[in-house]
Coordinates of C-alpha atoms in Angstrom, one line a residue:
M248 CA 17.2 88.1 230.0
E249 CA 14.7 90.3 231.8
L250 CA 15.2 93.6 233.5
Q251 CA 15.8 93.4 237.2
T252 CA 13.4 95.3 239.6
T253 CA 15.8 95.6 242.5
T254 CA 17.3 98.7 243.9
T255 CA 19.3 101.0 241.6
S256 CA 22.9 100.1 241.5
P257 CA 25.1 102.1 243.9
L258 CA 27.5 102.7 241.0
F259 CA 24.9 105.1 239.6
P260 CA 23.2 106.8 242.6
S261 CA 21.8 109.5 240.4
L262 CA 21.8 110.8 236.8
L263 CA 22.3 114.3 235.6
A264 CA 19.2 116.2 234.5
S265 CA 18.9 116.1 230.8
S266 CA 17.3 117.9 227.9
K267 CA 14.5 115.8 226.4
P268 CA 11.7 116.2 223.9
N269 CA 8.6 117.8 225.4
N270 CA 6.5 114.6 224.9
V271 CA 8.8 112.5 227.0
K272 CA 7.3 112.2 230.5
S273 CA 9.4 109.4 232.0
C274 CA 13.0 109.3 233.1
V275 CA 15.4 106.4 232.9
R276 CA 17.2 104.6 235.7
L277 CA 20.0 102.1 235.1
K278 CA 20.0 98.7 236.6
L279 CA 23.0 96.5 237.2
E280 CA 22.4 92.9 236.3
R281 CA 24.2 89.8 237.4
N282 CA 26.3 89.7 234.3
R283 CA 27.3 93.3 234.8
R284 CA 25.3 94.6 231.8
L285 CA 23.3 97.7 232.3
S286 CA 19.7 98.0 231.1
A287 CA 17.2 100.8 231.4
A288 CA 14.1 100.6 233.5
K289 CA 11.5 103.4 233.1
T290 CA 10.2 105.3 236.1
D291 CA 7.7 108.1 236.5
V292 CA 8.7 111.6 237.4
Y293 CA 8.5 110.7 241.1
G294 CA 11.0 107.8 240.7
V295 CA 8.3 105.1 241.1
E296 CA 9.3 102.2 238.8
L297 CA 6.9 101.5 236.0
Q298 CA 6.2 98.0 234.7
S299 CA 9.4 96.3 233.5
Q300 CA 10.1 96.6 229.8
E301 CA 11.3 93.8 227.5
I302 CA 14.9 93.9 226.3
V303 CA 15.1 96.2 223.2
N304 CA 15.5 94.1 220.0
P305 CA 16.1 96.3 216.9
V306 CA 14.6 95.2 213.7
Y307 CA 16.8 94.8 210.7
V308 CA 15.6 96.0 207.3
P309 CA 17.8 95.7 204.1
T310 CA 18.7 99.0 202.5
P311 CA 16.3 99.7 199.7
T312 CA 17.3 101.2 196.3
N313 CA 16.3 104.9 195.7
R314 CA 15.5 105.4 199.4
P315 CA 14.0 108.8 200.5
L316 CA 16.2 111.4 202.1
R317 CA 19.4 110.1 200.5
P318 CA 21.7 113.0 199.8
P319 CA 24.4 113.1 197.2
H320 CA 27.8 111.7 198.1
S321 CA 26.4 109.0 200.3
G322 CA 28.7 106.4 198.7
Y323 CA 32.4 105.5 198.9
H324 CA 34.5 107.9 196.9
F325 CA 37.7 105.9 196.3
D326 CA 38.3 105.9 192.6
G327 CA 41.0 103.2 192.5
T328 CA 43.9 105.5 191.8
T329 CA 47.1 105.8 193.9
R330 CA 46.6 109.4 194.8
K331 CA 46.7 110.3 198.5
F332 CA 43.2 109.6 199.8
F333 CA 41.2 109.0 202.9
E334 CA 37.5 108.6 203.7
G335 CA 35.9 108.9 207.2
W336 CA 32.4 108.4 208.5
Y337 CA 30.8 109.6 211.8
F338 CA 27.7 108.2 213.4
K339 CA 26.2 109.5 216.6
V340 CA 23.4 108.3 218.9
S341 CA 22.3 110.5 221.8
I342 CA 20.3 109.1 224.8
P343 CA 18.6 112.2 226.4
E344 CA 17.2 110.3 229.4
Q345 CA 20.7 109.4 230.5
R346 CA 22.6 112.4 229.1
Q347 CA 25.0 110.1 227.2
S348 CA 26.1 109.9 223.6
F349 CA 28.0 107.4 221.5
C350 CA 30.0 108.6 218.5
F351 CA 31.2 106.0 216.1
M352 CA 34.1 107.0 213.7
Y353 CA 35.4 104.9 210.9
S354 CA 38.2 105.7 208.5
V355 CA 40.2 104.1 205.6
E356 CA 43.5 105.5 204.4
N357 CA 45.1 105.1 201.0
P358 CA 43.1 102.0 200.1
A359 CA 44.9 101.6 196.8
F360 CA 47.5 99.9 199.0
K361 CA 46.0 97.1 201.1
K362 CA 49.0 97.0 203.5
D363 CA 52.2 98.8 204.3
L364 CA 54.1 100.0 201.2
N365 CA 57.3 98.1 200.4
I366 CA 60.5 100.0 199.5
L367 CA 59.8 100.1 195.8
E368 CA 56.3 101.4 196.3
Q369 CA 57.6 104.1 198.6
L370 CA 60.1 105.2 196.0
Q371 CA 57.4 105.3 193.4
H372 CA 54.6 106.9 195.4
G373 CA 56.2 108.5 198.4
P374 CA 55.5 107.6 202.0
R375 CA 51.9 106.6 202.7
F376 CA 49.9 105.6 205.7
T377 CA 47.5 102.7 205.2
G378 CA 44.8 101.0 207.2
V379 CA 41.3 101.0 208.7
G380 CA 40.4 102.5 212.0
A381 CA 37.3 102.2 214.2
Q382 CA 36.9 104.7 217.1
I383 CA 34.1 105.3 219.6
L384 CA 33.7 108.2 222.0
G385 CA 31.1 106.9 224.3
A386 CA 29.4 107.3 227.7
H387 CA 31.2 109.5 230.2
D388 CA 33.5 110.6 227.3
K389 CA 35.4 107.3 227.5
Y390 CA 37.1 106.0 224.4
I391 CA 38.0 102.9 222.4
C392 CA 40.0 102.4 219.2
Q393 CA 40.9 99.5 217.1
Y394 CA 43.2 99.9 214.1
A395 CA 44.8 97.7 211.5
K396 CA 47.3 98.7 208.8
E397 CA 45.6 96.3 206.4
S398 CA 42.5 97.1 204.5
H399 CA 41.9 93.8 202.7
N400 CA 38.6 93.3 204.5
F401 CA 37.2 96.8 204.2
W402 CA 34.3 97.4 201.8
G403 CA 32.1 100.4 200.8
S404 CA 29.2 100.8 198.5
R405 CA 29.9 103.0 195.4
H406 CA 26.7 105.0 195.7
E407 CA 25.1 104.3 199.0
L408 CA 25.9 104.9 202.7
M409 CA 27.0 101.3 203.3
L410 CA 30.4 100.1 204.5
G411 CA 32.0 97.6 206.8
N412 CA 35.3 96.0 207.9
S413 CA 36.3 92.7 209.5
F414 CA 39.3 93.0 211.8
S415 CA 39.1 89.2 212.5
V416 CA 36.8 86.5 211.2
Q417 CA 35.7 83.1 212.3
T418 CA 37.9 80.2 211.2
G419 CA 36.8 79.0 207.8
K420 CA 34.5 81.9 207.2
Q421 CA 34.8 84.6 204.5
P422 CA 34.6 88.3 205.6
P423 CA 31.5 90.1 204.2
N424 CA 32.1 92.4 201.2
S425 CA 28.7 93.9 201.2
E426 CA 25.7 94.4 203.5
V427 CA 24.6 91.1 205.1
P428 CA 21.8 90.2 207.5
P429 CA 22.9 90.6 211.2
Q430 CA 22.8 86.9 211.8
V431 CA 25.2 86.3 208.9
F432 CA 27.5 89.0 210.2
N433 CA 27.6 87.5 213.6
Q434 CA 28.4 84.1 212.2
R435 CA 31.3 85.3 210.2
V436 CA 32.8 88.3 212.0
I437 CA 34.6 88.2 215.4
E438 CA 35.7 91.8 215.4
G439 CA 34.5 94.4 213.0
F440 CA 31.5 96.4 211.9
Q441 CA 28.9 97.0 209.2
V442 CA 26.7 100.1 208.8
T443 CA 24.0 101.2 206.5
P444 CA 21.5 104.1 206.6
L445 CA 19.0 101.8 208.5
W446 CA 21.3 99.4 210.4
H447 CA 24.5 99.5 212.5
Q448 CA 26.2 96.7 214.3
G449 CA 29.7 95.6 215.4
F450 CA 32.2 94.5 218.0
I451 CA 35.6 96.0 218.5
R452 CA 38.4 95.6 221.1
D453 CA 40.7 98.4 222.2
D454 CA 44.2 97.9 220.8
G455 CA 45.9 99.4 223.8
R456 CA 47.6 102.3 222.0
T457 CA 45.7 105.1 223.9
S458 CA 47.5 106.2 227.0
Y459 CA 46.1 109.7 227.1
A460 CA 42.4 108.9 227.6
E461 CA 40.2 106.7 229.8
T462 CA 39.3 103.7 227.7
V463 CA 36.9 100.7 227.7
K464 CA 38.2 97.3 226.7
T465 CA 35.4 96.3 224.3
A466 CA 32.2 97.6 222.7
R467 CA 29.4 95.7 221.0
W468 CA 26.3 97.3 219.4
E469 CA 23.2 96.7 217.3
Y470 CA 20.6 99.3 216.4
S471 CA 18.3 100.3 213.7
T472 CA 17.7 103.9 212.4
R473 CA 14.8 105.7 210.8
P474 CA 16.1 108.8 209.0
V475 CA 14.1 112.0 209.7
Y476 CA 16.2 114.6 207.9
G477 CA 18.8 114.2 205.2
W478 CA 20.4 117.5 204.0
G479 CA 17.5 119.5 202.7
D480 CA 13.8 120.0 203.0
V481 CA 11.8 116.9 203.8
G482 CA 10.0 115.8 200.6
S483 CA 12.5 117.6 198.3
K484 CA 15.7 116.6 196.6
Q485 CA 18.5 116.5 199.1
K486 CA 21.6 118.7 198.8
S487 CA 25.3 118.4 198.6
T488 CA 26.7 120.0 201.7
A489 CA 29.5 121.7 199.8
G490 CA 27.6 122.5 196.6
W491 CA 27.8 120.8 193.2
L492 CA 31.6 121.3 192.9
A493 CA 32.0 118.6 195.6
A494 CA 31.6 116.2 192.7
F495 CA 35.1 117.1 191.7
P496 CA 38.4 116.7 193.7
V497 CA 39.0 120.5 193.9
F498 CA 38.2 121.9 197.4
E499 CA 39.4 119.1 199.6
P500 CA 38.6 117.7 202.0
H501 CA 35.0 117.4 201.1
W502 CA 32.2 117.2 203.7
Q503 CA 28.7 115.7 203.5
I504 CA 26.0 115.5 206.1
C505 CA 24.3 112.2 205.3
M506 CA 21.6 112.3 208.0
A507 CA 21.0 115.5 209.9
G508 CA 18.6 113.8 212.1
G509 CA 17.2 110.3 212.7
L510 CA 15.7 108.1 215.4
S511 CA 17.5 104.9 216.5
T512 CA 16.4 101.9 218.5
G513 CA 18.7 99.2 219.9
W514 CA 21.5 98.6 222.4
I515 CA 25.2 99.3 223.0
E516 CA 27.4 97.3 225.4
W517 CA 30.1 99.7 226.6
G518 CA 32.7 97.8 228.6
D519 CA 30.5 96.1 231.2
E520 CA 27.6 98.5 230.8
R521 CA 24.6 98.0 228.5
Y522 CA 22.6 100.9 227.2
E523 CA 19.2 100.4 225.6
F524 CA 17.3 103.0 223.7
E525 CA 14.2 103.6 221.6
N526 CA 13.8 106.4 219.1
A527 CA 17.1 108.0 220.3
P528 CA 18.2 111.1 218.3
S529 CA 20.9 110.1 215.8
Y530 CA 23.2 111.7 213.2
C531 CA 25.6 110.9 210.4
E532 CA 28.3 112.7 208.3
K533 CA 31.4 112.0 206.4
N534 CA 34.7 113.5 204.9
W535 CA 36.9 112.4 202.1
G536 CA 39.8 113.7 200.1
G537 CA 43.6 114.1 200.3
G538 CA 43.6 115.1 204.0
F539 CA 41.9 117.0 206.8
P540 CA 41.9 120.8 207.0
R541 CA 44.8 122.5 208.7
K542 CA 42.6 123.7 211.5
W543 CA 38.9 123.3 212.2
F544 CA 36.0 123.6 214.6
W545 CA 32.6 121.8 214.8
V546 CA 29.3 121.9 216.7
Q547 CA 26.5 119.4 216.3
C548 CA 23.3 118.7 218.3
N549 CA 20.0 116.8 218.0
V550 CA 18.8 117.0 221.6
F551 CA 17.1 120.3 222.6
K552 CA 14.9 121.7 225.3
G553 CA 12.1 124.0 224.2
A554 CA 11.6 122.5 220.7
T555 CA 8.6 120.9 219.2
G556 CA 9.5 117.9 217.0
E557 CA 12.9 117.0 215.7
V558 CA 15.6 119.7 215.5
G559 CA 19.0 119.1 213.9
L560 CA 22.0 121.5 214.1
T561 CA 25.3 121.1 212.3
C562 CA 28.0 123.8 212.3
G563 CA 31.6 123.5 211.1
G564 CA 34.4 125.6 209.8
G565 CA 38.0 125.1 208.8
L566 CA 41.1 126.5 207.2
R567 CA 41.5 124.5 204.1
Q568 CA 44.1 124.7 201.3
L569 CA 43.1 125.9 197.8
P570 CA 44.2 124.0 194.8
G571 CA 47.4 125.3 193.2
L572 CA 51.2 125.3 193.6
N573 CA 51.2 127.9 196.4
E574 CA 50.1 127.2 200.0
T575 CA 47.0 129.3 199.9
F576 CA 44.3 128.8 202.5
E577 CA 40.7 130.0 202.9
N578 CA 38.2 130.2 205.7
A579 CA 35.2 127.9 205.0
A580 CA 32.2 127.5 207.3
L581 CA 28.5 126.7 207.4
I582 CA 25.5 126.3 209.6
G583 CA 22.6 124.0 208.8
V584 CA 19.4 123.8 210.8
H585 CA 16.6 121.4 210.3
H586 CA 13.3 122.2 212.0
G587 CA 9.7 121.4 211.1
G588 CA 10.7 119.6 207.9
I589 CA 12.4 122.8 206.6
F590 CA 16.2 123.2 206.0
Y591 CA 17.8 126.5 206.9
E592 CA 21.1 126.7 205.1
F593 CA 23.8 129.2 205.8
V594 CA 26.8 128.8 203.5
P595 CA 29.5 131.1 202.0
W596 CA 27.7 131.3 198.6
N597 CA 24.4 132.4 200.0
G598 CA 25.6 134.7 202.9
V599 CA 28.2 135.2 205.5
V600 CA 29.3 133.0 208.5
E601 CA 31.4 134.5 211.3
W602 CA 32.9 132.8 214.3
E603 CA 34.8 133.2 217.5
V604 CA 36.2 129.9 218.8
A605 CA 38.6 129.5 221.7
E606 CA 41.4 126.9 221.9
W607 CA 38.9 124.9 223.9
G608 CA 35.7 125.6 225.8
Y609 CA 33.8 128.3 223.8
W610 CA 32.2 128.4 220.3
H611 CA 30.2 131.4 219.1
V612 CA 29.0 131.4 215.5
T613 CA 26.6 133.7 213.6
A614 CA 25.4 133.6 210.0
Q615 CA 22.8 135.2 207.7
N616 CA 21.5 134.7 204.2
E617 CA 18.9 136.7 202.3
T618 CA 15.9 135.5 204.4
H619 CA 17.2 134.3 207.8
K620 CA 19.8 134.7 210.4
V621 CA 21.1 132.3 213.1
E622 CA 23.2 132.4 216.2
L623 CA 24.7 129.6 218.3
E624 CA 26.8 129.7 221.4
A625 CA 28.3 126.6 223.0
S626 CA 30.5 126.3 226.0
T627 CA 31.9 123.5 228.2
K628 CA 34.0 123.0 231.3
D629 CA 34.5 119.4 230.5
P630 CA 38.2 118.7 229.7
G631 CA 37.3 116.8 226.5
T632 CA 38.7 113.7 225.0
T633 CA 41.5 113.6 222.4
L634 CA 40.4 111.7 219.2
R635 CA 42.3 110.5 216.2
A636 CA 41.9 111.7 212.6
P637 CA 43.5 110.6 209.3
T638 CA 46.5 112.9 208.8
T639 CA 49.0 113.1 205.9
E640 CA 51.9 113.5 208.4
A641 CA 51.2 110.6 210.8
G642 CA 48.3 108.6 209.5
L643 CA 45.5 107.9 212.0
A644 CA 46.9 110.1 214.8
P645 CA 45.6 112.3 217.7
A646 CA 44.4 115.4 216.0
C647 CA 41.3 116.8 217.7
K648 CA 39.4 117.1 221.0
D649 CA 35.7 116.5 221.6
T650 CA 33.0 116.2 224.2
C651 CA 29.3 115.5 224.0
F652 CA 28.5 117.5 227.2
A653 CA 28.6 121.1 226.0
H654 CA 25.8 123.6 226.8
L655 CA 24.3 125.2 223.7
T656 CA 22.0 128.0 222.9
L657 CA 20.5 128.2 219.3
K658 CA 18.4 131.0 217.9
L659 CA 17.0 131.3 214.4
W660 CA 15.1 134.3 213.0
E661 CA 13.2 135.1 209.8
K662 CA 14.5 138.5 208.7
G663 CA 12.2 141.5 209.0
P664 CA 12.1 144.7 207.0
A665 CA 15.1 147.1 207.1
A666 CA 16.9 146.9 210.5
A667 CA 14.1 145.1 212.4
D668 CA 15.0 141.9 214.2
G669 CA 12.5 139.9 212.4
K670 CA 10.5 136.9 213.6
L671 CA 12.1 134.5 216.1
I672 CA 11.5 131.0 214.7
L673 CA 13.6 128.9 217.1
D674 CA 15.0 129.5 220.6
V675 CA 16.3 126.3 222.2
T676 CA 19.0 125.1 224.5
S677 CA 20.8 121.8 225.1
N678 CA 23.3 120.3 227.6
M679 CA 24.2 117.5 225.1
A680 CA 25.9 119.3 222.3
A681 CA 28.9 117.7 220.6
V682 CA 31.8 120.1 220.1
E683 CA 35.2 119.8 218.6
V684 CA 38.4 121.7 217.8
G685 CA 41.1 120.1 215.6
G686 CA 44.3 120.7 213.8
G687 CA 46.2 123.8 214.6
P688 CA 48.1 125.7 215.7
W689 CA 45.6 127.0 218.3
F690 CA 47.6 129.7 220.1
N691 CA 44.7 131.9 220.9
T692 CA 41.0 132.5 220.1
W693 CA 40.2 132.1 216.4
K694 CA 38.1 134.9 215.0
G695 CA 37.1 134.4 211.4
K696 CA 34.7 135.2 208.6
T697 CA 33.9 133.4 205.4
Y698 CA 34.8 134.9 202.0
T699 CA 34.2 133.3 198.6
P700 CA 35.7 134.8 195.5
E701 CA 33.0 136.1 193.2
I702 CA 33.7 133.6 190.4
I703 CA 33.4 130.7 192.8
N704 CA 30.3 132.3 194.4
R705 CA 28.6 132.5 191.0
A706 CA 29.6 129.0 190.1
L707 CA 28.2 127.5 193.3
N708 CA 24.9 129.3 192.8
L709 CA 24.3 127.8 189.4
P710 CA 21.4 125.3 189.5
V711 CA 23.6 122.4 188.5
D712 CA 22.3 118.9 189.5
V713 CA 25.3 116.7 189.0
D714 CA 23.7 113.7 190.5
G715 CA 20.6 114.1 188.3
I716 CA 22.7 114.7 185.1
L717 CA 25.0 111.8 185.6
G718 CA 22.3 109.5 187.0
S719 CA 21.2 108.9 183.5
F720 CA 24.7 107.7 182.6
P721 CA 25.8 105.3 185.3
L722 CA 29.2 104.6 183.7
L723 CA 30.0 108.4 183.9
K724 CA 28.9 108.8 187.5
P725 CA 31.9 109.2 189.8
P726 CA 32.3 107.0 192.8
G727 CA 30.6 108.3 195.9
L728 CA 28.0 110.4 194.2

């Protein structure tokens, strides 16, 4: 199938101006083909079409062992016990030339029970929600979700970012239980997905349960990824996002950024549209534990104007419960910036994070550590799309609101002497930031500041390399690490 060279489809008379890397000198125009798939044809800055490009075919590479930029907690953390547990994964691809993003969200709940609990199991363990969910927030903030209460066909690698699920399989075929080549996946799986640090493919069908958002009926995708940033300096050992204590089920839910920035090549069929991309900025993170925070906010972006090279921003904060019998909660937040191969980390144990976040539409977060300070401000007039999240009260249920069309300003300074402002390292903007608020209640603007008890602060600052220590004793290494 070749790109058409006829007039641009009247369905897309123009595209919004977008932020793009400085070295990109062409824009993208969408073409409507006879089978109603959309492909991208490059034009110069005057709108004159360049020579037609071949259809993008991503190249599959199996996941190597001991790959570079692998952070701790890349694996699947389920330990086989019957405690309340969920794990969720988030993968995002942004297409700057079209000002569109695709956010893939996968979750598994209480996998100790492969289907709904029977009466005896409920009496023994209490009520539990089970199942596997696949959601996508895609182009134009449209949405799709497929969910099954059964998790028989879900699999996850114990120590690597590799997972998949088969909602339905071909007659006579066995569902995959580990990474397989894309041809094998397509031969076996009708509806499902598989994802690794280097490859992502799948097909899902909306299950018709979403009446509150504009949906597409189907989505199909295949793309490869080249990681650029993990969670740490390039060339150095990557970090646990929540510190070394994340190896233990204490401060749940846990959070790990698995890839702060990458470049993806491939295609996504979104309803009757087809999007193709080469070296599109991409991102990945995950959560796991007993349940989501009571209340949270989040800002993430990999597409900036005014930057040289790849820049990755992740910011998040939440009201999470501390372990113990009493319902005691703490404010937790962080900002992480990757730029020029260097990781600038702002966490409660090396500084202070402060925020002002509205019920919807405005995020302002500042932070500083001993050597640097950072400020971000995001806003949107987009109404946002309600997404689902694993909840202890209702299972995979509507719990948060997102958009990928927020405007963002990010500034980063190296501190100067005394009260001086210091050296401005980064001053960039974007109109493709992903933003989120979740949980609640959100009665008014949330103003908060991190505080870490001194004993926890000291513990987190200890140079403990749990992954390195337990790496020599595989049998002692907990799942996920």
